Coordinates of C-alpha atoms and ligand atoms in Angstrom, one line a residue:
M1 CA -121.7 84.5 -115.0
L2 CA -123.3 83.6 -118.4
V3 CA -126.9 84.0 -119.5
I4 CA -128.6 81.2 -121.4
G5 CA -131.8 82.2 -123.3
G6 CA -134.6 79.6 -123.5
S7 CA -136.8 79.9 -126.6
A8 CA -139.6 81.7 -124.7
S9 CA -137.4 84.5 -123.4
I10 CA -134.6 85.1 -125.9
D11 CA -135.0 88.9 -126.2
L12 CA -135.0 89.4 -122.4
A13 CA -132.1 87.0 -122.0
K14 CA -130.0 88.9 -124.6
E15 CA -130.9 92.3 -123.0
L16 CA -130.0 90.9 -119.6
A17 CA -126.6 89.7 -120.8
T18 CA -125.9 93.1 -122.3
V19 CA -126.9 94.9 -119.1
L20 CA -124.7 92.6 -117.1
D21 CA -121.9 92.7 -119.7
C22 CA -121.6 88.9 -119.7
P23 CA -121.8 86.3 -122.4
Y24 CA -125.1 85.4 -123.9
I25 CA -125.4 81.7 -124.8
S26 CA -128.0 80.5 -127.1
A27 CA -129.9 77.2 -126.9
S28 CA -130.9 75.3 -130.1
T29 CA -134.5 74.2 -129.4
M30 CA -136.8 72.4 -131.9
R31 CA -139.8 70.1 -131.7
F32 CA -139.6 66.6 -133.0
P33 CA -142.4 65.6 -135.4
D34 CA -144.4 64.2 -132.5
G35 CA -144.2 67.5 -130.6
E36 CA -141.6 66.5 -128.0
C37 CA -138.9 69.1 -127.2
Y38 CA -135.3 68.8 -128.2
T39 CA -132.8 71.4 -126.9
R40 CA -129.1 71.8 -126.7
I41 CA -127.1 74.6 -125.0
D42 CA -124.6 75.7 -127.6
M43 CA -121.5 75.0 -125.6
E44 CA -119.2 72.0 -124.9
K45 CA -118.6 72.9 -121.3
I46 CA -119.7 75.5 -118.7
D47 CA -117.1 76.6 -116.3
D48 CA -119.2 79.4 -114.9
D49 CA -122.4 80.3 -113.0
A50 CA -125.3 79.8 -115.4
V51 CA -128.4 81.9 -115.5
I52 CA -131.2 80.4 -117.5
V53 CA -134.0 82.8 -118.6
Q54 CA -137.1 81.0 -119.7
N55 CA -140.9 81.4 -119.1
T56 CA -142.6 78.4 -117.8
F57 CA -145.8 79.1 -119.8
P58 CA -147.3 77.6 -121.8
D59 CA -146.5 74.0 -120.9
G60 CA -144.0 73.3 -123.7
N61 CA -141.8 76.1 -122.3
L62 CA -141.9 74.4 -118.9
V63 CA -140.6 71.2 -120.4
E64 CA -137.9 73.1 -122.2
M65 CA -136.8 74.6 -118.9
F66 CA -136.5 71.2 -117.3
L67 CA -134.3 70.1 -120.2
L68 CA -132.2 73.2 -120.1
Q69 CA -131.6 72.8 -116.4
D70 CA -130.4 69.2 -116.9
A71 CA -128.2 70.2 -119.8
A72 CA -126.6 73.1 -117.8
R73 CA -125.9 70.7 -114.9
R74 CA -124.3 68.1 -117.2
L75 CA -122.1 70.8 -118.8
G76 CA -120.7 71.5 -115.4
A77 CA -122.3 74.8 -114.5
K78 CA -121.0 76.0 -111.1
S79 CA -124.5 77.1 -110.1
I80 CA -127.9 77.4 -111.9
T81 CA -130.1 80.4 -111.4
L82 CA -133.5 80.3 -113.0
V83 CA -134.9 83.6 -114.1
I84 CA -138.6 82.9 -114.8
P85 CA -140.1 86.2 -116.0
Y86 CA -143.6 84.7 -116.1
F87 CA -144.2 81.8 -113.9
G88 CA -147.0 79.6 -115.3
Y89 CA -149.4 77.8 -112.8
A90 CA -148.9 80.5 -110.1
R91 CA -152.6 81.1 -110.0
Q92 CA -153.3 77.4 -109.1
D93 CA -151.7 77.7 -105.7
R94 CA -154.0 75.6 -103.7
V95 CA -156.5 72.8 -103.9
F96 CA -159.9 74.3 -104.3
K97 CA -161.8 71.0 -104.6
P98 CA -160.9 67.5 -103.5
G99 CA -159.2 65.6 -106.4
E100 CA -157.4 68.6 -107.7
P101 CA -153.6 68.8 -107.7
E102 CA -151.6 71.6 -106.0
S103 CA -150.3 72.7 -109.4
A104 CA -148.0 75.5 -108.4
K105 CA -146.4 73.4 -105.7
I106 CA -145.6 70.5 -108.0
M107 CA -144.2 72.8 -110.7
C108 CA -141.8 74.3 -108.0
K109 CA -140.8 70.9 -106.8
M110 CA -139.8 69.8 -110.3
L111 CA -137.9 73.0 -111.1
D112 CA -136.2 72.7 -107.7
M113 CA -134.5 69.5 -108.7
N114 CA -131.8 71.3 -110.7
C115 CA -131.4 74.8 -109.5
D116 CA -129.6 76.9 -106.9
R117 CA -131.6 80.1 -107.0
V118 CA -134.9 81.4 -108.5
I119 CA -135.9 84.8 -109.6
T120 CA -139.5 85.6 -110.7
V121 CA -141.2 88.9 -111.6
D122 CA -144.5 89.8 -110.1
I123 CA -145.5 86.2 -109.5
H124 CA -149.3 86.0 -108.9
K125 CA -148.9 84.7 -105.4
E126 CA -145.5 85.2 -103.8
V127 CA -146.1 82.4 -101.3
V128 CA -145.8 79.9 -104.2
L129 CA -142.0 80.5 -104.1
D130 CA -141.8 79.0 -100.6
N131 CA -142.1 75.6 -102.3
F132 CA -138.5 76.0 -103.5
T133 CA -135.8 74.8 -101.2
C134 CA -133.2 77.2 -102.7
P135 CA -133.0 81.0 -102.3
H136 CA -135.7 82.8 -104.3
K137 CA -136.8 86.3 -104.9
D138 CA -139.8 87.9 -106.6
L139 CA -139.0 91.2 -108.2
K140 CA -141.6 94.0 -108.4
A141 CA -142.0 95.6 -111.8
A142 CA -143.7 98.7 -110.1
M143 CA -140.5 100.8 -110.4
A144 CA -140.1 100.0 -114.1
I145 CA -143.7 100.9 -114.8
A146 CA -143.4 104.1 -112.7
D147 CA -140.3 105.1 -114.6
Y148 CA -141.9 104.5 -117.9
F149 CA -144.9 106.7 -117.1
A150 CA -143.0 109.4 -115.2
E151 CA -143.4 112.2 -117.7
K152 CA -146.8 111.1 -119.1
G153 CA -149.0 113.4 -117.1
I154 CA -150.7 110.7 -115.0
D155 CA -152.8 112.1 -112.1
I156 CA -153.8 108.9 -110.2
V157 CA -152.9 105.2 -110.2
L158 CA -155.6 102.6 -109.8
S159 CA -155.7 98.8 -109.6
P160 CA -158.8 97.1 -111.0
D161 CA -159.4 95.1 -107.8
I162 CA -158.4 95.0 -104.2
G163 CA -156.0 92.1 -104.8
A164 CA -153.8 94.4 -106.8
A165 CA -154.1 97.4 -104.5
G166 CA -150.6 97.0 -103.2
R167 CA -149.3 97.3 -106.8
A168 CA -151.2 100.6 -107.3
K169 CA -149.7 101.8 -104.1
E170 CA -146.2 100.9 -105.1
V171 CA -146.5 102.6 -108.5
G172 CA -148.2 105.6 -107.0
D173 CA -145.6 106.0 -104.3
Y174 CA -142.7 105.8 -106.9
M175 CA -144.5 108.4 -109.0
G176 CA -145.5 110.6 -106.0
L177 CA -149.2 110.2 -107.0
P178 CA -152.4 109.2 -105.2
Y179 CA -153.6 105.7 -105.7
D180 CA -156.7 103.7 -105.1
H181 CA -158.4 100.5 -106.2
L182 CA -161.6 99.5 -108.0
N183 CA -163.8 96.6 -106.9
K184 CA -164.2 93.7 -109.3
T185 CA -166.6 90.9 -109.4
R186 CA -165.8 88.1 -111.8
L187 CA -168.9 87.1 -113.9
S188 CA -167.2 84.5 -116.2
G189 CA -163.7 83.5 -117.5
T190 CA -163.8 86.5 -119.9
D191 CA -166.1 89.1 -118.3
V192 CA -166.1 91.0 -115.0
K193 CA -168.2 93.7 -113.4
I194 CA -166.4 96.7 -111.9
A195 CA -168.2 98.8 -109.3
P196 CA -168.1 102.6 -109.8
A197 CA -164.8 104.2 -108.8
T198 CA -164.8 105.6 -105.2
A199 CA -161.8 107.8 -106.0
D200 CA -162.6 111.1 -107.7
V201 CA -161.3 110.5 -111.3
K202 CA -163.3 113.3 -113.0
G203 CA -161.1 115.1 -115.5
K204 CA -158.1 113.0 -114.5
N205 CA -155.6 110.9 -116.4
V206 CA -155.7 107.5 -114.8
L207 CA -153.1 104.8 -115.0
I208 CA -154.5 101.3 -114.3
V209 CA -151.9 98.8 -113.2
D210 CA -152.4 95.0 -112.9
D211 CA -150.1 92.0 -112.7
M212 CA -151.5 90.5 -115.9
I213 CA -153.9 90.9 -118.7
A214 CA -155.3 87.6 -119.9
T215 CA -158.6 87.9 -121.7
G216 CA -158.7 91.7 -121.2
G217 CA -162.1 91.5 -119.6
T218 CA -160.9 93.2 -116.4
I219 CA -159.4 96.2 -118.2
V220 CA -162.3 96.6 -120.6
A221 CA -164.7 96.8 -117.7
A222 CA -162.4 99.0 -115.5
S223 CA -161.8 101.5 -118.3
A224 CA -165.5 101.7 -119.1
A225 CA -166.3 102.4 -115.4
L226 CA -163.6 105.1 -115.2
K227 CA -164.8 106.8 -118.3
E228 CA -168.3 106.7 -116.9
A229 CA -167.0 108.4 -113.8
G230 CA -165.6 111.2 -115.9
A231 CA -161.9 110.2 -116.3
S232 CA -160.2 112.2 -119.0
A233 CA -157.9 109.5 -120.2
V234 CA -157.2 105.9 -119.2
Y235 CA -153.8 104.4 -119.6
V236 CA -153.1 100.7 -118.8
A237 CA -149.9 98.9 -117.8
C238 CA -149.4 95.4 -116.7
T239 CA -146.4 93.2 -115.9
H240 CA -147.4 90.2 -117.9
G241 CA -149.2 90.7 -121.2
V242 CA -150.6 87.2 -121.7
F243 CA -153.3 88.5 -124.1
V244 CA -155.1 85.2 -124.8
N245 CA -157.2 84.9 -128.0
N246 CA -155.9 88.2 -129.4
A247 CA -157.1 90.1 -126.3
L248 CA -155.3 93.2 -127.4
E249 CA -158.0 93.6 -130.1
R250 CA -160.6 94.0 -127.4
F251 CA -159.1 97.4 -126.6
T252 CA -159.7 98.8 -130.0
G253 CA -162.7 101.0 -129.7
S254 CA -162.6 100.8 -125.9
P255 CA -162.0 103.9 -123.8
V256 CA -158.4 102.9 -123.2
E257 CA -155.8 105.4 -124.5
S258 CA -152.9 102.8 -124.5
V259 CA -152.0 99.4 -123.1
L260 CA -148.5 98.5 -122.3
S261 CA -146.8 95.5 -120.7
C262 CA -143.4 94.6 -119.4
N263 CA -141.2 92.3 -121.5
T264 CA -141.7 89.3 -119.3
L265 CA -143.7 87.9 -122.2
N266 CA -143.1 89.0 -125.8
N267 CA -146.0 90.8 -127.4
A268 CA -146.7 93.8 -129.6
V269 CA -146.8 96.2 -126.6
S270 CA -144.1 94.8 -124.3
H271 CA -142.1 98.0 -124.2
I272 CA -141.4 98.2 -120.4
S273 CA -138.1 96.4 -119.7
V274 CA -137.4 94.5 -116.5
A275 CA -133.9 93.6 -117.6
G276 CA -132.4 96.2 -115.2
L277 CA -134.4 94.9 -112.2
V278 CA -133.3 91.3 -112.9
A279 CA -129.6 92.4 -113.5
D280 CA -129.6 94.2 -110.1
A281 CA -131.1 91.2 -108.3
L282 CA -128.4 88.9 -109.9
K283 CA -125.6 91.3 -108.9
D284 CA -127.0 91.3 -105.3
A285 CA -127.2 87.5 -105.3
F286 CA -123.7 87.0 -106.4
A287 CA -122.5 89.6 -104.0
G288 CA -124.0 87.4 -101.2
K289 CA -126.8 89.9 -100.4
W290 CA -129.5 87.2 -100.6
Ligands
LIG1 C1 -156.6 88.7 -111.2 O1 -156.4 88.4 -110.0 C2 -155.4 89.3 -112.0 O2 -154.7 90.2 -111.2 C3 -155.9 89.9 -113.3 O3 -156.7 91.0 -113.0 C4 -156.6 89.0 -114.1 O4 -155.9 87.8 -114.3 C5 -156.9 89.6 -115.5 O5 -157.6 88.7 -116.3 P1 -158.4 89.1 -117.5 O6 -157.6 89.9 -118.4 O7 -158.8 87.8 -118.2 O8 -159.6 89.8 -117.0

């Protein structure tokens, strides 16, 4: 097996190759003056199973993934496994109004053309992966997050909404801690309202877990509600730190003690690694376990 790092996921690809003790192969990617993508896998021939690690967000990275898949196939890769740490378009998983595309489905269909296996991490809706015809697996970052916070004095794990309640349960169970969820109402693309916590958080160190932070509106409102309810400290961990429009800055001066993300996307706080989880899933795949 060899690991090819697309330009969106170089650090994770290198770490994955180290954990797996297999070759890391770089790809030379640049943009033509008109913005189109050029890429080349830096090899003459692939006589091995290829693992391509590349986020499909934003759109330019998705195009690069298509090109890397074709290049790997042409070089003779025995099989192509896509590791997509952050799967773009997973939130657009259905047609909400007539005239809209089924965005997640069409992205899967295009990726499916040149791949034999797909691994994602905490994809927004797991059902999206059923659009692939090849074997696929969504990995849960809960254990990596739980391990990271094991010795940090957390008393309770909460999700900011009911949709992420399962994630709070997983992290809570790994840590041997109680868990609960808050109730969120979205007011706009950037702002949400969080109902007062039902769990007793008075004097407690709370860990909020979510699949992603985009504008930061959810976490700002959730942390304010928890402080209001008497929480002693609020820590935040998400899988995907998208942090649009410098969202990290919104936490300065907020009641949040610290914000961390996994390294599915590179950012200033992506200190929780999912490389071990991905490596284990790959080992299982090549051992025929899935
Ligand atoms: C929503 O379903 C997700 O789990 C996140 O809570 C949401 O995407 C976070 O977005 P934002 O940071 O913009 O509030």
